XYZ file of C-alpha atoms in Angstrom:
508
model
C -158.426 -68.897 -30.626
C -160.953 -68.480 -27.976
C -160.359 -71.571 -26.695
C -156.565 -71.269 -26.420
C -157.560 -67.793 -24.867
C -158.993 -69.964 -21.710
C -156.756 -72.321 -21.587
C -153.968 -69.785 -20.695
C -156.373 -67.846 -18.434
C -156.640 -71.023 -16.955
C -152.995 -71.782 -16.532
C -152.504 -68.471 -14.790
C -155.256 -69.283 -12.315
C -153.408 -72.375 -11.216
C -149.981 -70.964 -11.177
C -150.897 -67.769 -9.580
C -152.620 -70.018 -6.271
C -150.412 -72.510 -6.384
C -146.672 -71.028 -6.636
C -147.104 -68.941 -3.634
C -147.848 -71.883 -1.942
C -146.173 -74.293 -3.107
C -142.468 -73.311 -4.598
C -141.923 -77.022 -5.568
C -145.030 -77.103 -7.062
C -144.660 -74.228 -9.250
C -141.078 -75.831 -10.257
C -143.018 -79.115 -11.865
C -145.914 -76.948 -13.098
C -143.286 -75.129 -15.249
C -142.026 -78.225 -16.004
C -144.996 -80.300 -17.241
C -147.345 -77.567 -18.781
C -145.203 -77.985 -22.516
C -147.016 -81.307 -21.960
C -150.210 -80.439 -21.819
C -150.508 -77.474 -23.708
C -147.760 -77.424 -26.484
C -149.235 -74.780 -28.713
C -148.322 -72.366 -25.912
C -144.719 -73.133 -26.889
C -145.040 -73.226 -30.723
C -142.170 -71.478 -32.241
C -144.591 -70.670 -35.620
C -147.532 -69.011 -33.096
C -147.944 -65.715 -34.124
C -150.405 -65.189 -32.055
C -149.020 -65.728 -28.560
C -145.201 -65.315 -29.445
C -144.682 -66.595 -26.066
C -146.022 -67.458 -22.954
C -143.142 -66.420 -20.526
C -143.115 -63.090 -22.345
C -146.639 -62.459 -22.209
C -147.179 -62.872 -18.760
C -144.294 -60.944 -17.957
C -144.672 -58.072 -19.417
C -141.780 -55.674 -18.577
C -142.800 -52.449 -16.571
C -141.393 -49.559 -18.909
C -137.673 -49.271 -19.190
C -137.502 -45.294 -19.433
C -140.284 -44.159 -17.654
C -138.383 -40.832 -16.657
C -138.324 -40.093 -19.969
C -141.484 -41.028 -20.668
C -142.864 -38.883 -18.142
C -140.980 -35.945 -19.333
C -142.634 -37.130 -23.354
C -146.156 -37.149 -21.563
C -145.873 -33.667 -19.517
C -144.042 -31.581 -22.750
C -145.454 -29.392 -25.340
C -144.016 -29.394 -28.884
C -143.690 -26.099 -29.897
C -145.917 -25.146 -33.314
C -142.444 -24.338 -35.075
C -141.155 -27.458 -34.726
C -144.468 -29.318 -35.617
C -144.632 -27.068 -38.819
C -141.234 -28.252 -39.586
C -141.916 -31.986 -39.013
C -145.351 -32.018 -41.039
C -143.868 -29.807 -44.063
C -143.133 -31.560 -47.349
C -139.478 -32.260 -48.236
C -138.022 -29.174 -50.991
C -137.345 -30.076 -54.426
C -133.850 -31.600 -54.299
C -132.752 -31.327 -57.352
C -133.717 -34.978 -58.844
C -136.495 -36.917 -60.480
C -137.027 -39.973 -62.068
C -135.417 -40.526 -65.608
C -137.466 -40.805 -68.736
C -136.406 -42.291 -71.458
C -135.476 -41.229 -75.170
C -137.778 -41.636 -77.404
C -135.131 -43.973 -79.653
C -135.700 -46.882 -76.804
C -134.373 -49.793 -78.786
C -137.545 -51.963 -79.869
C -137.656 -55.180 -78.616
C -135.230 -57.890 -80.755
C -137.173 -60.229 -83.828
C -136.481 -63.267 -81.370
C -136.454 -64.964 -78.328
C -133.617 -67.026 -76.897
C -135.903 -69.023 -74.822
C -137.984 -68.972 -71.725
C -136.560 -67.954 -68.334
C -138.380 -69.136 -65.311
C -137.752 -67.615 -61.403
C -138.589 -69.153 -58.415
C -138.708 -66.674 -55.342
C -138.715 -66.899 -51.967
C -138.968 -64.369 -49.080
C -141.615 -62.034 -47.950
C -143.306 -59.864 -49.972
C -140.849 -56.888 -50.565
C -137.793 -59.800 -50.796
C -140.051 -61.163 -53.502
C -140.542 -57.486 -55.265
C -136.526 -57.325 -55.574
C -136.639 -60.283 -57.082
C -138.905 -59.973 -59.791
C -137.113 -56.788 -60.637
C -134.310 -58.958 -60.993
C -135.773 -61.656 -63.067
C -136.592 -58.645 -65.349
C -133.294 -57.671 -66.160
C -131.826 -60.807 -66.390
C -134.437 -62.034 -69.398
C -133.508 -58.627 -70.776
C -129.820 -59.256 -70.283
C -130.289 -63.202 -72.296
C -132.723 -61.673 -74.695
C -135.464 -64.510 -73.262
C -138.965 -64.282 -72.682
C -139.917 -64.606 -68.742
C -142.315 -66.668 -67.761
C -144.314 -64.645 -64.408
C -142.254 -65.146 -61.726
C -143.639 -68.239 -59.303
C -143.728 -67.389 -55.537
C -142.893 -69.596 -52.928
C -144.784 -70.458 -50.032
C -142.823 -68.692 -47.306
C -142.081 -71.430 -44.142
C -142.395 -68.560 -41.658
C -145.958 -66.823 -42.653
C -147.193 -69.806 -44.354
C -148.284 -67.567 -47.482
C -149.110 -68.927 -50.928
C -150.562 -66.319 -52.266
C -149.444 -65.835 -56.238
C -148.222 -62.824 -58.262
C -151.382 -62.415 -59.704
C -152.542 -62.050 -56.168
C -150.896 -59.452 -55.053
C -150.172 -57.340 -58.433
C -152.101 -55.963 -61.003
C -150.798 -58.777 -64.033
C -151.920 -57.280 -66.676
C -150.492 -53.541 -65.911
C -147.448 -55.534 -65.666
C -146.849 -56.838 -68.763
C -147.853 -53.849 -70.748
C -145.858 -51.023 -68.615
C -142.895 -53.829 -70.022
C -144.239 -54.797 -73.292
C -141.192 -52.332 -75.067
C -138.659 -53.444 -72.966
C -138.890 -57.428 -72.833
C -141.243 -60.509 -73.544
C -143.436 -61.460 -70.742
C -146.133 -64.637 -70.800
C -148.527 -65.686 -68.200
C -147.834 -69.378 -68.631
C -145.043 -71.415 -70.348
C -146.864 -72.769 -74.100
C -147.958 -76.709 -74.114
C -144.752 -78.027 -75.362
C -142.884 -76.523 -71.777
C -145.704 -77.247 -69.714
C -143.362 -79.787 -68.362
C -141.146 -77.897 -66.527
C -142.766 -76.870 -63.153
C -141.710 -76.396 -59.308
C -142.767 -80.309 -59.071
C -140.692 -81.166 -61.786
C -137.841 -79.670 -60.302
C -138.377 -80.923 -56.653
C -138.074 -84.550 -57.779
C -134.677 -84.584 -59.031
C -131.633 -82.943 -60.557
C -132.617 -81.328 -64.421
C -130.342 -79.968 -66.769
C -132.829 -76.796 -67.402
C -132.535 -76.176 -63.439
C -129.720 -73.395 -63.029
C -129.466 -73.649 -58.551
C -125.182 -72.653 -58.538
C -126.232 -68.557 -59.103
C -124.315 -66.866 -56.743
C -125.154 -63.902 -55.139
C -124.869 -60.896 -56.969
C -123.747 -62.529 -59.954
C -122.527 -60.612 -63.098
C -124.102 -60.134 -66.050
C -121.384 -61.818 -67.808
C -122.301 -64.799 -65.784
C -125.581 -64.817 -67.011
C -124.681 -65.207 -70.493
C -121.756 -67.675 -69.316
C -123.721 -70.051 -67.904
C -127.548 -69.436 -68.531
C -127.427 -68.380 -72.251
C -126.041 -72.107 -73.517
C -129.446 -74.046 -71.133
C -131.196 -71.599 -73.119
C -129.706 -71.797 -76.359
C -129.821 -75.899 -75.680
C -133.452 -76.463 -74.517
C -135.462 -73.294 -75.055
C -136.013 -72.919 -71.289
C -134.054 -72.379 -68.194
C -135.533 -72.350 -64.843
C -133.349 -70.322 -61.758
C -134.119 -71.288 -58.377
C -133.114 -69.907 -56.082
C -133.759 -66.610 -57.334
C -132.708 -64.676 -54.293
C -130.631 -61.210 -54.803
C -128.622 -63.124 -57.771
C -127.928 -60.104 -60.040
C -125.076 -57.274 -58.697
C -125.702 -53.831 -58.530
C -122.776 -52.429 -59.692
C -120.657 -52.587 -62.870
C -124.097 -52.922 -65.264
C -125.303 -50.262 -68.104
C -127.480 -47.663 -66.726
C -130.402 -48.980 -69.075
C -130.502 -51.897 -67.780
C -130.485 -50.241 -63.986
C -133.525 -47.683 -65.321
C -135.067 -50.631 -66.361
C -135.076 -52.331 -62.537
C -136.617 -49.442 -61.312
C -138.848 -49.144 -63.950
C -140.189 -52.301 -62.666
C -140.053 -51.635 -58.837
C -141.935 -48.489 -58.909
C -143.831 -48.134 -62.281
C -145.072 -51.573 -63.233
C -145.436 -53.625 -60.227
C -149.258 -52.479 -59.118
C -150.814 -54.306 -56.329
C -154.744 -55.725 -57.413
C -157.738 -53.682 -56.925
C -158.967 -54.835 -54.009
C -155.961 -53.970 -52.171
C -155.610 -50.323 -53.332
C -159.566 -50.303 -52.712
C -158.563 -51.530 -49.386
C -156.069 -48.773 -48.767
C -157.635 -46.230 -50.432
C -160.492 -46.373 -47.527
C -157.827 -46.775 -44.767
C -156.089 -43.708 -45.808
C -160.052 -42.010 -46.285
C -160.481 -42.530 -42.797
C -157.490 -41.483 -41.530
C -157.358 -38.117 -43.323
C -160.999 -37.756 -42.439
C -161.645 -39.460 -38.609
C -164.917 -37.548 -38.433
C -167.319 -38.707 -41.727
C -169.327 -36.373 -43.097
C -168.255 -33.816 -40.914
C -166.930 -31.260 -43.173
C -163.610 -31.724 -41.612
C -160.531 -30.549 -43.408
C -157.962 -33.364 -44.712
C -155.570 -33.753 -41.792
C -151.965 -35.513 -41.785
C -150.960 -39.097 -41.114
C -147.256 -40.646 -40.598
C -147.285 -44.656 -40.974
C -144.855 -46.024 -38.364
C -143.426 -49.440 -38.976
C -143.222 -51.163 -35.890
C -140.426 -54.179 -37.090
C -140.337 -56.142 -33.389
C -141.878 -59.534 -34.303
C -140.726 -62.494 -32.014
C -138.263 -63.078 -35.413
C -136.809 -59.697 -34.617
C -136.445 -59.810 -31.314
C -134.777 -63.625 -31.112
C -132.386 -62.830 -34.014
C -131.032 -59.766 -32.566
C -130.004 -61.703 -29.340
C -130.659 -58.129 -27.287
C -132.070 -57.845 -23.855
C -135.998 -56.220 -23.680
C -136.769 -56.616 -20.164
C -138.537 -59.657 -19.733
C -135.763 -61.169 -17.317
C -134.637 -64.628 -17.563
C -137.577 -66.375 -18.776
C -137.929 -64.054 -21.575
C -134.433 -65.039 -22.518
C -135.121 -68.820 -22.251
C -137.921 -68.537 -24.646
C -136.156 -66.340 -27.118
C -133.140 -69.036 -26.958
C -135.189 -72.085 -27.542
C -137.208 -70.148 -30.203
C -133.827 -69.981 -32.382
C -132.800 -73.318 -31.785
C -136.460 -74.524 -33.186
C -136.495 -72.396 -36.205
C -132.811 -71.563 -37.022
C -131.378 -74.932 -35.314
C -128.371 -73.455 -33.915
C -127.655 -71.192 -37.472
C -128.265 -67.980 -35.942
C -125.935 -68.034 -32.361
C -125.987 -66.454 -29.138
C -123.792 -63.231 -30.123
C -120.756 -62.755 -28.443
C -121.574 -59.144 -27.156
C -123.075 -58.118 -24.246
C -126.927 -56.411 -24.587
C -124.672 -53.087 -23.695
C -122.700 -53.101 -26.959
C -125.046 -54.524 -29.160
C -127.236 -51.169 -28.181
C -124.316 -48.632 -28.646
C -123.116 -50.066 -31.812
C -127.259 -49.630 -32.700
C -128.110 -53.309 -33.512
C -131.015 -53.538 -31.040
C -134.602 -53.213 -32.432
C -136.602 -50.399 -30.979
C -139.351 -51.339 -28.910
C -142.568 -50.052 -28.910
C -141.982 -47.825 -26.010
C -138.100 -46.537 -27.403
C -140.352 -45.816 -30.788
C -142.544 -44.110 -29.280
C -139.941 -41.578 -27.171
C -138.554 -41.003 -30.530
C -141.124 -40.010 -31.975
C -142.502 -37.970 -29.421
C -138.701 -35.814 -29.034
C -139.178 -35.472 -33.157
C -142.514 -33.518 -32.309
C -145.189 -35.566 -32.553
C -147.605 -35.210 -30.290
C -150.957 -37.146 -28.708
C -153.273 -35.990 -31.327
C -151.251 -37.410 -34.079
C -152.597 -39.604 -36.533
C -150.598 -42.489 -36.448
C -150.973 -45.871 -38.848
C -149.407 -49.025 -37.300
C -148.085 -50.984 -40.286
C -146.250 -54.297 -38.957
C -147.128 -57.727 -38.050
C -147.847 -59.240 -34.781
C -146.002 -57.240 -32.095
C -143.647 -59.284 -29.694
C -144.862 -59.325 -26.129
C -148.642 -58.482 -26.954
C -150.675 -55.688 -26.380
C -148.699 -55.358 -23.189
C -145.692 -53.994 -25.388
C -147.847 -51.481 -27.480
C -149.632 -49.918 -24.180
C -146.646 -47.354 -23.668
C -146.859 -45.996 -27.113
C -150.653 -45.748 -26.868
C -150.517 -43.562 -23.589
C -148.295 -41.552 -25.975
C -150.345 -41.553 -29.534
C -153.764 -42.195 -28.462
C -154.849 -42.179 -32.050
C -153.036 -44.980 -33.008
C -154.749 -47.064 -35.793
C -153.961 -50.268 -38.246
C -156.127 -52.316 -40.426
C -158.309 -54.088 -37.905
C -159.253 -50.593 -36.399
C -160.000 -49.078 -39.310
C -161.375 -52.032 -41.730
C -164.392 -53.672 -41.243
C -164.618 -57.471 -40.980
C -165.699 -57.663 -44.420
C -162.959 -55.290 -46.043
C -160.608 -57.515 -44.268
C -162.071 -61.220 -45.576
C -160.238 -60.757 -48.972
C -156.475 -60.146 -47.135
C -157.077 -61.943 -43.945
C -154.288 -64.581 -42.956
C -152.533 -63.980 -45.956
C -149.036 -62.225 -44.804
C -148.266 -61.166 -48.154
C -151.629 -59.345 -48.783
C -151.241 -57.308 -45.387
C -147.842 -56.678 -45.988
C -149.365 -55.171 -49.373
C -152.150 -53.222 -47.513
C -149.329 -51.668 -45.273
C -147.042 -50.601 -48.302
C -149.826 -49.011 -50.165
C -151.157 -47.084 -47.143
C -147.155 -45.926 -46.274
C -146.871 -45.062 -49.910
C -149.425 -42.418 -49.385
C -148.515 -40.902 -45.577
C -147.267 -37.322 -45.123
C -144.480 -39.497 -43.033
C -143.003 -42.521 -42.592
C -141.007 -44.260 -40.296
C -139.351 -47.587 -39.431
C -138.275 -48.551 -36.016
C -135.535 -50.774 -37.629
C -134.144 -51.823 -41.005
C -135.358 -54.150 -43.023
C -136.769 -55.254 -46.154
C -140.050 -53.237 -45.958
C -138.080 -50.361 -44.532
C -135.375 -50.413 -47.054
C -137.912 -50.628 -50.045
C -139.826 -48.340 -49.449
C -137.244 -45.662 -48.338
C -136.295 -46.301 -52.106
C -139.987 -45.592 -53.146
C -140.345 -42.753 -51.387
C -136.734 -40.986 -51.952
C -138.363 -42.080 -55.969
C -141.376 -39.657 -55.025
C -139.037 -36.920 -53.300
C -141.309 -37.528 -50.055
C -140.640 -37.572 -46.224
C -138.686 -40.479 -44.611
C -136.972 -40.445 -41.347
C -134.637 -43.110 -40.555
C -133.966 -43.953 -36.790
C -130.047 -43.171 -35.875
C -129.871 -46.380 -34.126
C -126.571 -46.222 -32.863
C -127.207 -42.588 -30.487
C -130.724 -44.113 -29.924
C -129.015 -46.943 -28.251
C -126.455 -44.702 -26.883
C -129.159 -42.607 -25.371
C -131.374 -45.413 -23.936
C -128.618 -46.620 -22.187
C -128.012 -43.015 -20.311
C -130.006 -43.577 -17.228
C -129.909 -40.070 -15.627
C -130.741 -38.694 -18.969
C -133.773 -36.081 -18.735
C -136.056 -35.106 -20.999
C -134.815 -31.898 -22.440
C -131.675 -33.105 -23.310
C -132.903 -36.283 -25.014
C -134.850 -34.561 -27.214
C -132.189 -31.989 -28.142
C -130.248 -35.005 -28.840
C -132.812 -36.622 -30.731
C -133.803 -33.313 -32.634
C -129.996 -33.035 -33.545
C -129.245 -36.538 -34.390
C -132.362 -36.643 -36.533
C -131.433 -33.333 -38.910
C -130.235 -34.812 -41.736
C -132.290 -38.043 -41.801
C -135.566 -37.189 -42.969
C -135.765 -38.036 -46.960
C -132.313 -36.346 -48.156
C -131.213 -37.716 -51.128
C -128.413 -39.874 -50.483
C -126.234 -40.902 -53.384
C -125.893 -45.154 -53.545
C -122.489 -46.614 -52.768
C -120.823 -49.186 -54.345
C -122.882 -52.650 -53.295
C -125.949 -50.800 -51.742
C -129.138 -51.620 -53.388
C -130.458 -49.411 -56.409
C -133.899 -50.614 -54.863
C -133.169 -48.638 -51.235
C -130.840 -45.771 -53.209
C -131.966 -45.385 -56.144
C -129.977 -41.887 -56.892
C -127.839 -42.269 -59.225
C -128.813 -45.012 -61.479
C -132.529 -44.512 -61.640
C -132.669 -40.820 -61.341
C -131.588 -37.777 -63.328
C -131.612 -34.098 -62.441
C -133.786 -32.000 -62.878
């Protein structure tokens, strides 16, 4: 790292001296340095997302509103109303009767899952795979994760959740085994990747039925005593299934899947020191909001938007989709101007940051940075520290040795993150996703505070040039009202896991 550190340094050096004397120069330097230092340009570098992008850095985009954020005081009525714990709305989580039916006298066979994703992709699907071995009355083999091409994780279930609590928070509700018995041992993820089987079910279509389930799963079943679905990727609907079997998803999702001991030891001394800066001070606990910062070089590329970095950062951010999507994911036919008012631009650091700052938080907030490497460096996050000072993630807070058990290991961080934003007085997401989306569900589970970014006034807003301060955050403060942990009922095709009101809630 160090050395690819100098190298760059070194690259600057020359193109700094040279281009202002040489224009031609510069032009082949440009040229020839993918040459001679390809990992500079490597589309999987998480490290340096890119090299154009991190040595221009873009200059703020609002910094008249960011002046105004930096000069205003927050008024101790609105602070009391951001930090105060969402009311009792009027629903908790079901609990079942105590005639549950008792599990049936026998199996129809082993079902085996293969999952891909990131972690919280992953934690859908193993949700899934639990209702669908309760739907075939089959015994499910613990779900096998895939290594994921992107963070290069293969980290196991067993891993990253507590196995054991697992299986017995399910034990009344289906069979569950650690590994397939001798006679199956057989049928593995290498057995599968050599050639077509007959126990390998790969036509699942998204969202698929129950009824298909039993149409076409049940008989492999039935006929060999084992079925094996891959891929295992959102392939059960959310609508039109008995609210048991619903109950019993979220049963899974935020009752049985526990991440290991080491990672809620982990987060348990994160949140410690964020509630308590000051150890052995005597200090009373204070408040902490987790803010998701989504804007990976993934992010940014895939939304096709315009963050300041000029032309080159455009260049890079094109030939970084053609390398990992290869041409899948296509220059959008909007311009950077629509894409923001219709809200489908990813906040940066510094739009977060304004937010929250017109939502009333103010420099001495505690603030827990949960997200992966940030596009555009340190560089990018500098505008949000001049406004949150105390902003903190795991390598400020952990020591080197807290961190050997998780480091490099996506899923594991990712796990860190959740558990910490599980237990924040606030959290918030600068853009959907999957970890924004599941835990929004976890948290509207736990009746606790969420807000949700209204992305398409935030774009509307950014785009305002002569905007000041005042009436941004009026704006803001308006636009934000209603989008702070209300229930909200699920619609028809929205995900029981994000929504889990009405299926997996009653009221109180």
């Amino acid at each position: 790292m160090m050395m690819i550190m100098k190298v760059s340094q070194h690259h600057h050096l020359l193109w700094s001296y040279y281009s202002q004397r040489s224009p031609a120069f510069a032009s082949l330097f440009v040229l020839l340095l993918p040459i001679f230092s390809p990992h500079l340009f490597s589309p999987l570098s998480r490290s340096y997302p890119s090299l154009f992008s991190e040595w221009n850095a873009p200059k703020p985009r609002h910094s008249r509103l960011l002046q105004g954020a930096i000069q205003s005081q927050t008024p101790y009525r609105q602070q009391l109303e951001l930090w105060s714990p969402l009311p009792d709305q009027g629903w908790k989580p079901c609990h079942k009767t105590k005639n549950t039916p008792s599990l049936p006298e026998k199996s129809q066979g082993f079902i085996q899952v293969f999952l891909d994703g990131g972690l919280n992709q992953q934690r859908m699907g193993i949700c899934d795979a639990v209702a669908v071995a309760k739907i075939l009355n089959a015994t499910l083999v613990i779900p096998h994760l895939e290594v994921n091409p992107v963070w290069q994780d293969s980290s196991s279930f067993a891993e990253i959740f507590d196995l054991d609590h697992f299986i017995n928070s399910l034990s009344d509700e289906i069979s569950i085994v650690k590994d397939l018995p001798v006679d199956y041992a057989w049928s593995s993820r290498e057995y599968y990747a050599t050639g077509i089987r007959e126990t390998r079910i790969k036509t699942a279509p998204v969202h698929a039925s129950a009824d298909w389930y039993l149409e076409n799963v049940l008989p492999v079943l039935q006929r060999y005593g084992i079925a094996a679905i891959s891929p295992f990727s959102h392939r059960l609907a959310f609508d039109n299934l008995p609210k048991s079997l619903q109950q019993l998803r979220c049963k899974v999702n935020f009752e049985a899947l526990n991440f290991v001991s080491h990672i809620k030891a982990l987060g348990d001394s994160l949140i410690s020191r964020l509630r308590y800066p000051n150890e052995f001070s005597g200090q009373s606990s204070k408040k902490y909001a987790v803010l998701h910062l989504r804007f990976d070089k993934d992010m940014a590329a895939h939304s096709a938007c315009d963050f300041g970095g000029g032309r080159a950062e455009k260049l890079a951010l094109a030939k970084y989709r053609q390398v990992i999507w290869q041409g899948r994911v296509m220059k959008t036919q909007f311009t950077d101007e629509e894409l923001r008012n219709q809200g489908r631009c990813p906040l940066t650091p510094e739009e977060i940051g304004l937010l929250l700052a017109a939502l009333g938080f103010t420099n001495n907030t505690r603030l827990y940075l949960a997200s992966h490497k940030v596009y555009g460096g340190e560089a990018r996050i500098s505008t949000l520290l001049k406004l949150f000072p105390l902003l903190e993630d795991k390598r400020s807070l952990a020591t080197a040795d807290e961190r050997e058990k998780v480091e490099g290991k996506a899923s594991l961080l990712a796990a860190v993150d959740y558990y910490v934003s599980m237990h924040s007085d606030i959290f918030i997401s600068a853009s959907p996703g999957n970890m924004h989306n599941a835990i929004l569900g976890h948290r509207a589970y736990q009746n606790l505070k969420t807000i949700r970014p209204n992305m398409a006034l935030l774009g509307q807003l950014f785009l305002n040039k002569s905007i000041d301060w005042a009436d941004f955050k009026n704006a803001v403060v308006a636009g934000h009202k209603n989008r702070q942990g209300q229930i909200r009922v699920r619609k028809e095709k929205q995900s029981i896991y994000t929504y889990p009101v009405p299926d997996c809630m009653c009221r109180s």
